[in-house]
Amino acid sequence: MKKTWWKEAVIYQIYPRSFMDSNGDGIGDLKGITSRLDYLKYLGIDVIWLSPIYQSPNDDNGYDISDYQAIMDEFGTMADFDEMLAEAHKRNIKIVMDLVVNHTSDEHQWFIESRKSKDNAYRDYYIWREGKNKDASTPPNNWGSCFSGPAWEYDAQTNMYYLHLFSKKQPDLNWDNPNVRAEVFDMMTWWCEKGIDGFRMDVINMISKTKDLPDGEVSGLYGDYGPYAVNGPNIHNYLKEMNEKVLSKYDIMTVGETPDVTTELAKQYAGEDTHELNMVFQFEHVSMGQKYGKWTDEKPSLLELKKIMSRWQTDLYGVAWNSLFWDNHDQPRAVSRFGDDRAQYRDASAKMLATCLHMMQGTPYIYQGEELGMTNYPFESPQDFRDIESINAYKEWCTDGRVSHADFWPCITSRSRDNARTPVQWDDTAQAGFTTAAPWIAVNPNYKEINAKAETADEHSVFHYYKKLIALRKKYPVIVYGKYELLLEDSKDLFVYIRTLNGDGASAEKLLVVCSFTDQETEFTVPDAFDGAVCLISNTEHAYGKGKVRLKPYEAFVLYQN
């Protein structure tokens, strides 16, 4: 397996709106990020992935872009970006940009032109279709959008519909048009020349659609677009072209957000020699358990989690590269979802989850605040939401009467994307030190107990545990490149695996990773092969020797044998 810097890196995702406000308007910004670079350097991360900072009307918090080569006014100026990039590079921290090119904003100049007339030069930059009947009262097909409602918006100007797989203010680009691809590649080159270090590509496996756009299988109110718009017919051709025209010319990192991807598809997208992307985000492990669509308050099954995570570890070994993550800007807080955010268990379970993930093969991603053990927000009413997906889902499921508030509320509050978007908790002062104003979204009230100032000062904190995990990854190649083997496959409480580097003989380096996913005490027997092994990290004060170990709730440890 080829050794590369992005396989060995640890990446930290910043959601700029919620990271740090420098000018007192309640919204995080670029100068705020610059002011906290020393904190990230101290943590030890190598790369920052920035969620979108481009000019945007903010219908979907910046994922609706009106100008790819300008900075959102609320975030600052291009000069502020250049300063942030330079300061990050001074600290040997790389910057990866969010590339959102499945769709633009309906306020992008391309779309403003496109909707003017059927013969406009930009008409074919987007996907326009006639309605199903003469009076255009029925959309071209039955697809539903990701953000509730139909995936088609009627436009009276030309008596046609345009496709939007997300918000109606996010029209899908027509990647079958070579002019669209050329424009996107030119824009990407412009950012690469500016000195950025890579791209995270938003829903990149949705850019190719089938020509005929047929009705989808109905589930709920609408048809499923998946078979016709995800992993589409020309997706690999377009990514190879992107690689040839742009990516291959720079020493950058690329990661594709690829919903509904399998390990076999991942080998094409992120294969060692397929010349598409470096790695993918897959979502099997964060898609477990669904009650009302994606909305559920059920805890994930550990047996199912192990099955999914292990398949990705073994199927991609030696042939493709994976991303490792528990949460991001679209997912609830990891410790609330996979761990236990009750006061007596939050610290231990946050450290256990970090151990489980960071000892696997793949590039680990830390979402802002995860390193502090930040938790889900205690939402009290729908008025607390800022996220378009959550607002629309509550309306579709509750206001329109499909489900009672009592049944739906625990599910939407468990899964809302706004859980991840509350401001980073910097200290115990007003608004958690994020801003001096009223923040754009409320601060989690537990900021007085959970904050960066307290945790950086406490060497036993979740923060320092993450710092140690990152340092271990840089010291032991087995963590990055070792082969994976699952133990205790049928245990409902323990996630145990071995990593091995340089063969199976006496010279092999081995790791034993033991993680308890329960609030009960459990027993584990250390394999004879790890007799006399060194404990690299543990979230308890245990000494690990031979034989049986009585594990505390959410205990985790890693043994190293050379």
PDB file of N, CA and C in Angstrom, residues 92-159:
ATOM      1  N   ASN A  92       1.843  24.490   9.762  1.00  0.00           N
ATOM      2  CA  ASN A  92       1.817  23.177   9.090  1.00  0.00           C
ATOM      3  C   ASN A  92       0.432  22.529   9.147  1.00  0.00           C
ATOM      4  N   ILE A  93      -0.593  23.358   9.072  1.00  0.00           N
ATOM      5  CA  ILE A  93      -1.971  22.882   8.991  1.00  0.00           C
ATOM      6  C   ILE A  93      -2.477  23.157   7.584  1.00  0.00           C
ATOM      7  N   LYS A  94      -2.995  22.125   6.940  1.00  0.00           N
ATOM      8  CA  LYS A  94      -3.501  22.259   5.581  1.00  0.00           C
ATOM      9  C   LYS A  94      -4.986  22.648   5.605  1.00  0.00           C
ATOM     10  N   ILE A  95      -5.450  23.259   4.515  1.00  0.00           N
ATOM     11  CA  ILE A  95      -6.846  23.687   4.401  1.00  0.00           C
ATOM     12  C   ILE A  95      -7.512  22.977   3.221  1.00  0.00           C
ATOM     13  N   VAL A  96      -8.591  22.263   3.522  1.00  0.00           N
ATOM     14  CA  VAL A  96      -9.391  21.580   2.492  1.00  0.00           C
ATOM     15  C   VAL A  96     -10.734  22.297   2.379  1.00  0.00           C
ATOM     16  N   MET A  97     -11.106  22.645   1.159  1.00  0.00           N
ATOM     17  CA  MET A  97     -12.343  23.383   0.913  1.00  0.00           C
ATOM     18  C   MET A  97     -13.500  22.429   0.625  1.00  0.00           C
ATOM     19  N   ASP A  98     -14.701  22.887   0.945  1.00  0.00           N
ATOM     20  CA  ASP A  98     -15.908  22.136   0.611  1.00  0.00           C
ATOM     21  C   ASP A  98     -16.310  22.489  -0.818  1.00  0.00           C
ATOM     22  N   LEU A  99     -16.380  21.487  -1.679  1.00  0.00           N
ATOM     23  CA  LEU A  99     -16.745  21.688  -3.080  1.00  0.00           C
ATOM     24  C   LEU A  99     -18.181  21.222  -3.275  1.00  0.00           C
ATOM     25  N   VAL A 100     -19.075  22.159  -3.572  1.00  0.00           N
ATOM     26  CA  VAL A 100     -20.504  21.845  -3.700  1.00  0.00           C
ATOM     27  C   VAL A 100     -20.897  22.098  -5.153  1.00  0.00           C
ATOM     28  N   VAL A 101     -20.849  21.032  -5.970  1.00  0.00           N
ATOM     29  CA  VAL A 101     -21.075  21.221  -7.408  1.00  0.00           C
ATOM     30  C   VAL A 101     -22.138  20.280  -7.982  1.00  0.00           C
ATOM     31  N   ASN A 102     -22.901  19.619  -7.122  1.00  0.00           N
ATOM     32  CA  ASN A 102     -24.093  18.933  -7.623  1.00  0.00           C
ATOM     33  C   ASN A 102     -25.158  19.969  -7.958  1.00  0.00           C
ATOM     34  N   HIS A 103     -25.139  21.077  -7.216  1.00  0.00           N
ATOM     35  CA  HIS A 103     -26.138  22.126  -7.378  1.00  0.00           C
ATOM     36  C   HIS A 103     -25.508  23.484  -7.055  1.00  0.00           C
ATOM     37  N   THR A 104     -26.170  24.536  -7.465  1.00  0.00           N
ATOM     38  CA  THR A 104     -25.795  25.889  -7.062  1.00  0.00           C
ATOM     39  C   THR A 104     -26.982  26.492  -6.315  1.00  0.00           C
ATOM     40  N   SER A 105     -26.850  27.755  -5.953  1.00  0.00           N
ATOM     41  CA  SER A 105     -28.008  28.521  -5.491  1.00  0.00           C
ATOM     42  C   SER A 105     -28.826  28.961  -6.704  1.00  0.00           C
ATOM     43  N   ASP A 106     -30.130  29.172  -6.502  1.00  0.00           N
ATOM     44  CA  ASP A 106     -30.928  29.735  -7.596  1.00  0.00           C
ATOM     45  C   ASP A 106     -30.590  31.216  -7.816  1.00  0.00           C
ATOM     46  N   GLU A 107     -29.734  31.763  -6.942  1.00  0.00           N
ATOM     47  CA  GLU A 107     -29.270  33.142  -7.119  1.00  0.00           C
ATOM     48  C   GLU A 107     -27.892  33.207  -7.780  1.00  0.00           C
ATOM     49  N   HIS A 108     -27.357  32.047  -8.183  1.00  0.00           N
ATOM     50  CA  HIS A 108     -26.117  32.040  -8.965  1.00  0.00           C
ATOM     51  C   HIS A 108     -26.419  32.627 -10.345  1.00  0.00           C
ATOM     52  N   GLN A 109     -25.454  33.348 -10.899  1.00  0.00           N
ATOM     53  CA  GLN A 109     -25.669  34.006 -12.186  1.00  0.00           C
ATOM     54  C   GLN A 109     -26.024  33.013 -13.295  1.00  0.00           C
ATOM     55  N   TRP A 110     -25.465  31.804 -13.219  1.00  0.00           N
ATOM     56  CA  TRP A 110     -25.791  30.791 -14.226  1.00  0.00           C
ATOM     57  C   TRP A 110     -27.292  30.495 -14.222  1.00  0.00           C
ATOM     58  N   PHE A 111     -27.858  30.347 -13.016  1.00  0.00           N
ATOM     59  CA  PHE A 111     -29.280  29.998 -12.953  1.00  0.00           C
ATOM     60  C   PHE A 111     -30.176  31.197 -13.275  1.00  0.00           C
ATOM     61  N   ILE A 112     -29.750  32.364 -12.868  1.00  0.00           N
ATOM     62  CA  ILE A 112     -30.516  33.573 -13.217  1.00  0.00           C
ATOM     63  C   ILE A 112     -30.673  33.654 -14.744  1.00  0.00           C
ATOM     64  N   GLU A 113     -29.588  33.352 -15.453  1.00  0.00           N
ATOM     65  CA  GLU A 113     -29.640  33.341 -16.914  1.00  0.00           C
ATOM     66  C   GLU A 113     -30.464  32.154 -17.428  1.00  0.00           C
ATOM     67  N   SER A 114     -30.235  30.987 -16.824  1.00  0.00           N
ATOM     68  CA  SER A 114     -30.852  29.759 -17.294  1.00  0.00           C
ATOM     69  C   SER A 114     -32.376  29.829 -17.313  1.00  0.00           C
ATOM     70  N   ARG A 115     -32.956  30.484 -16.335  1.00  0.00           N
ATOM     71  CA  ARG A 115     -34.418  30.490 -16.234  1.00  0.00           C
ATOM     72  C   ARG A 115     -35.070  31.556 -17.128  1.00  0.00           C
ATOM     73  N   LYS A 116     -34.260  32.398 -17.769  1.00  0.00           N
ATOM     74  CA  LYS A 116     -34.820  33.505 -18.570  1.00  0.00           C
ATOM     75  C   LYS A 116     -35.584  33.015 -19.792  1.00  0.00           C
ATOM     76  N   SER A 117     -35.025  32.035 -20.492  1.00  0.00           N
ATOM     77  CA  SER A 117     -35.687  31.553 -21.704  1.00  0.00           C
ATOM     78  C   SER A 117     -35.140  30.182 -22.071  1.00  0.00           C
ATOM     79  N   LYS A 118     -35.894  29.466 -22.899  1.00  0.00           N
ATOM     80  CA  LYS A 118     -35.487  28.110 -23.292  1.00  0.00           C
ATOM     81  C   LYS A 118     -34.258  28.104 -24.193  1.00  0.00           C
ATOM     82  N   ASP A 119     -33.996  29.232 -24.848  1.00  0.00           N
ATOM     83  CA  ASP A 119     -32.838  29.265 -25.748  1.00  0.00           C
ATOM     84  C   ASP A 119     -31.676  30.073 -25.176  1.00  0.00           C
ATOM     85  N   ASN A 120     -31.731  30.385 -23.884  1.00  0.00           N
ATOM     86  CA  ASN A 120     -30.615  31.086 -23.245  1.00  0.00           C
ATOM     87  C   ASN A 120     -29.358  30.208 -23.261  1.00  0.00           C
ATOM     88  N   ALA A 121     -28.200  30.827 -23.390  1.00  0.00           N
ATOM     89  CA  ALA A 121     -26.938  30.082 -23.467  1.00  0.00           C
ATOM     90  C   ALA A 121     -26.693  29.226 -22.215  1.00  0.00           C
ATOM     91  N   TYR A 122     -27.296  29.620 -21.097  1.00  0.00           N
ATOM     92  CA  TYR A 122     -27.096  28.888 -19.836  1.00  0.00           C
ATOM     93  C   TYR A 122     -28.247  27.928 -19.520  1.00  0.00           C
ATOM     94  N   ARG A 123     -29.208  27.824 -20.421  1.00  0.00           N
ATOM     95  CA  ARG A 123     -30.376  26.979 -20.148  1.00  0.00           C
ATOM     96  C   ARG A 123     -29.968  25.555 -19.790  1.00  0.00           C
ATOM     97  N   ASP A 124     -29.053  25.013 -20.556  1.00  0.00           N
ATOM     98  CA  ASP A 124     -28.671  23.620 -20.384  1.00  0.00           C
ATOM     99  C   ASP A 124     -27.632  23.407 -19.274  1.00  0.00           C
ATOM    100  N   TYR A 125     -27.352  24.465 -18.489  1.00  0.00           N
ATOM    101  CA  TYR A 125     -26.499  24.304 -17.314  1.00  0.00           C
ATOM    102  C   TYR A 125     -27.262  23.583 -16.196  1.00  0.00           C
ATOM    103  N   TYR A 126     -28.576  23.539 -16.305  1.00  0.00           N
ATOM    104  CA  TYR A 126     -29.426  22.927 -15.276  1.00  0.00           C
ATOM    105  C   TYR A 126     -30.358  21.907 -15.921  1.00  0.00           C
ATOM    106  N   ILE A 127     -31.129  21.203 -15.123  1.00  0.00           N
ATOM    107  CA  ILE A 127     -31.957  20.108 -15.628  1.00  0.00           C
ATOM    108  C   ILE A 127     -33.415  20.565 -15.662  1.00  0.00           C
ATOM    109  N   TRP A 128     -33.868  20.915 -16.851  1.00  0.00           N
ATOM    110  CA  TRP A 128     -35.229  21.403 -17.081  1.00  0.00           C
ATOM    111  C   TRP A 128     -36.050  20.330 -17.788  1.00  0.00           C
ATOM    112  N   ARG A 129     -37.322  20.214 -17.410  1.00  0.00           N
ATOM    113  CA  ARG A 129     -38.216  19.271 -18.070  1.00  0.00           C
ATOM    114  C   ARG A 129     -39.634  19.852 -18.141  1.00  0.00           C
ATOM    115  N   GLU A 130     -40.367  19.387 -19.167  1.00  0.00           N
ATOM    116  CA  GLU A 130     -41.788  19.710 -19.264  1.00  0.00           C
ATOM    117  C   GLU A 130     -42.550  18.959 -18.173  1.00  0.00           C
ATOM    118  N   GLY A 131     -43.715  19.509 -17.777  1.00  0.00           N
ATOM    119  CA  GLY A 131     -44.594  18.778 -16.878  1.00  0.00           C
ATOM    120  C   GLY A 131     -45.188  17.567 -17.572  1.00  0.00           C
ATOM    121  N   LYS A 132     -45.827  16.695 -16.780  1.00  0.00           N
ATOM    122  CA  LYS A 132     -46.365  15.450 -17.346  1.00  0.00           C
ATOM    123  C   LYS A 132     -47.602  15.694 -18.208  1.00  0.00           C
ATOM    124  N   ASN A 133     -48.332  16.787 -17.963  1.00  0.00           N
ATOM    125  CA  ASN A 133     -49.539  17.046 -18.752  1.00  0.00           C
ATOM    126  C   ASN A 133     -49.487  18.449 -19.350  1.00  0.00           C
ATOM    127  N   LYS A 134     -50.413  18.769 -20.209  1.00  0.00           N
ATOM    128  CA  LYS A 134     -50.339  19.995 -21.006  1.00  0.00           C
ATOM    129  C   LYS A 134     -50.372  21.268 -20.169  1.00  0.00           C
ATOM    130  N   ASP A 135     -51.136  21.245 -19.070  1.00  0.00           N
ATOM    131  CA  ASP A 135     -51.208  22.472 -18.269  1.00  0.00           C
ATOM    132  C   ASP A 135     -50.071  22.571 -17.252  1.00  0.00           C
ATOM    133  N   ALA A 136     -49.105  21.635 -17.308  1.00  0.00           N
ATOM    134  CA  ALA A 136     -47.905  21.634 -16.451  1.00  0.00           C
ATOM    135  C   ALA A 136     -48.246  21.567 -14.969  1.00  0.00           C
ATOM    136  N   SER A 137     -49.405  20.982 -14.636  1.00  0.00           N
ATOM    137  CA  SER A 137     -49.798  20.911 -13.222  1.00  0.00           C
ATOM    138  C   SER A 137     -49.147  19.743 -12.488  1.00  0.00           C
ATOM    139  N   THR A 138     -48.563  18.808 -13.233  1.00  0.00           N
ATOM    140  CA  THR A 138     -47.917  17.643 -12.625  1.00  0.00           C
ATOM    141  C   THR A 138     -46.427  17.657 -12.966  1.00  0.00           C
ATOM    142  N   PRO A 139     -45.538  17.506 -11.958  1.00  0.00           N
ATOM    143  CA  PRO A 139     -44.093  17.514 -12.220  1.00  0.00           C
ATOM    144  C   PRO A 139     -43.669  16.403 -13.176  1.00  0.00           C
ATOM    145  N   PRO A 140     -42.470  16.512 -13.739  1.00  0.00           N
ATOM    146  CA  PRO A 140     -41.979  15.518 -14.709  1.00  0.00           C
ATOM    147  C   PRO A 140     -41.928  14.093 -14.177  1.00  0.00           C
ATOM    148  N   ASN A 141     -41.659  13.931 -12.886  1.00  0.00           N
ATOM    149  CA  ASN A 141     -41.730  12.597 -12.277  1.00  0.00           C
ATOM    150  C   ASN A 141     -42.107  12.746 -10.809  1.00  0.00           C
ATOM    151  N   ASN A 142     -42.126  11.626 -10.092  1.00  0.00           N
ATOM    152  CA  ASN A 142     -42.648  11.634  -8.720  1.00  0.00           C
ATOM    153  C   ASN A 142     -41.575  11.768  -7.645  1.00  0.00           C
ATOM    154  N   TRP A 143     -40.370  12.153  -8.018  1.00  0.00           N
ATOM    155  CA  TRP A 143     -39.270  12.185  -7.047  1.00  0.00           C
ATOM    156  C   TRP A 143     -39.538  13.169  -5.909  1.00  0.00           C
ATOM    157  N   GLY A 144     -39.076  12.769  -4.714  1.00  0.00           N
ATOM    158  CA  GLY A 144     -39.100  13.672  -3.566  1.00  0.00           C
ATOM    159  C   GLY A 144     -37.706  14.218  -3.305  1.00  0.00           C
ATOM    160  N   SER A 145     -37.610  15.396  -2.713  1.00  0.00           N
ATOM    161  CA  SER A 145     -36.306  15.988  -2.416  1.00  0.00           C
ATOM    162  C   SER A 145     -35.825  15.540  -1.041  1.00  0.00           C
ATOM    163  N   CYS A 146     -34.541  15.710  -0.787  1.00  0.00           N
ATOM    164  CA  CYS A 146     -33.955  15.339   0.513  1.00  0.00           C
ATOM    165  C   CYS A 146     -34.510  16.193   1.645  1.00  0.00           C
ATOM    166  N   PHE A 147     -34.988  17.385   1.306  1.00  0.00           N
ATOM    167  CA  PHE A 147     -35.454  18.319   2.332  1.00  0.00           C
ATOM    168  C   PHE A 147     -36.984  18.407   2.365  1.00  0.00           C
ATOM    169  N   SER A 148     -37.647  17.292   2.048  1.00  0.00           N
ATOM    170  CA  SER A 148     -39.111  17.197   2.034  1.00  0.00           C
ATOM    171  C   SER A 148     -39.684  17.880   0.800  1.00  0.00           C
ATOM    172  N   GLY A 149     -40.912  17.460   0.422  1.00  0.00           N
ATOM    173  CA  GLY A 149     -41.569  18.030  -0.755  1.00  0.00           C
ATOM    174  C   GLY A 149     -41.044  17.422  -2.043  1.00  0.00           C
ATOM    175  N   PRO A 150     -41.600  17.847  -3.187  1.00  0.00           N
ATOM    176  CA  PRO A 150     -41.168  17.316  -4.483  1.00  0.00           C
ATOM    177  C   PRO A 150     -39.774  17.796  -4.873  1.00  0.00           C
ATOM    178  N   ALA A 151     -39.122  17.045  -5.764  1.00  0.00           N
ATOM    179  CA  ALA A 151     -37.781  17.402  -6.236  1.00  0.00           C
ATOM    180  C   ALA A 151     -37.824  18.305  -7.469  1.00  0.00           C
ATOM    181  N   TRP A 152     -39.029  18.749  -7.830  1.00  0.00           N
ATOM    182  CA  TRP A 152     -39.191  19.617  -8.999  1.00  0.00           C
ATOM    183  C   TRP A 152     -39.883  20.920  -8.592  1.00  0.00           C
ATOM    184  N   GLU A 153     -39.425  22.029  -9.172  1.00  0.00           N
ATOM    185  CA  GLU A 153     -40.047  23.331  -8.927  1.00  0.00           C
ATOM    186  C   GLU A 153     -40.527  23.900 -10.262  1.00  0.00           C
ATOM    187  N   TYR A 154     -41.804  24.256 -10.287  1.00  0.00           N
ATOM    188  CA  TYR A 154     -42.367  24.863 -11.493  1.00  0.00           C
ATOM    189  C   TYR A 154     -41.888  26.300 -11.624  1.00  0.00           C
ATOM    190  N   ASP A 155     -41.518  26.687 -12.864  1.00  0.00           N
ATOM    191  CA  ASP A 155     -41.061  28.049 -13.136  1.00  0.00           C
ATOM    192  C   ASP A 155     -41.930  28.635 -14.253  1.00  0.00           C
ATOM    193  N   ALA A 156     -42.751  29.620 -13.885  1.00  0.00           N
ATOM    194  CA  ALA A 156     -43.752  30.155 -14.826  1.00  0.00           C
ATOM    195  C   ALA A 156     -43.129  30.852 -16.028  1.00  0.00           C
ATOM    196  N   GLN A 157     -41.910  31.355 -15.845  1.00  0.00           N
ATOM    197  CA  GLN A 157     -41.252  32.113 -16.915  1.00  0.00           C
ATOM    198  C   GLN A 157     -41.219  31.333 -18.230  1.00  0.00           C
ATOM    199  N   THR A 158     -40.933  30.033 -18.139  1.00  0.00           N
ATOM    200  CA  THR A 158     -40.877  29.205 -19.360  1.00  0.00           C
ATOM    201  C   THR A 158     -41.847  28.024 -19.308  1.00  0.00           C
ATOM    202  N   ASN A 159     -42.709  28.001 -18.279  1.00  0.00           N
ATOM    203  CA  ASN A 159     -43.711  26.944 -18.160  1.00  0.00           C
ATOM    204  C   ASN A 159     -43.063  25.555 -18.099  1.00  0.00           C
TER     205      ASN A 159
END
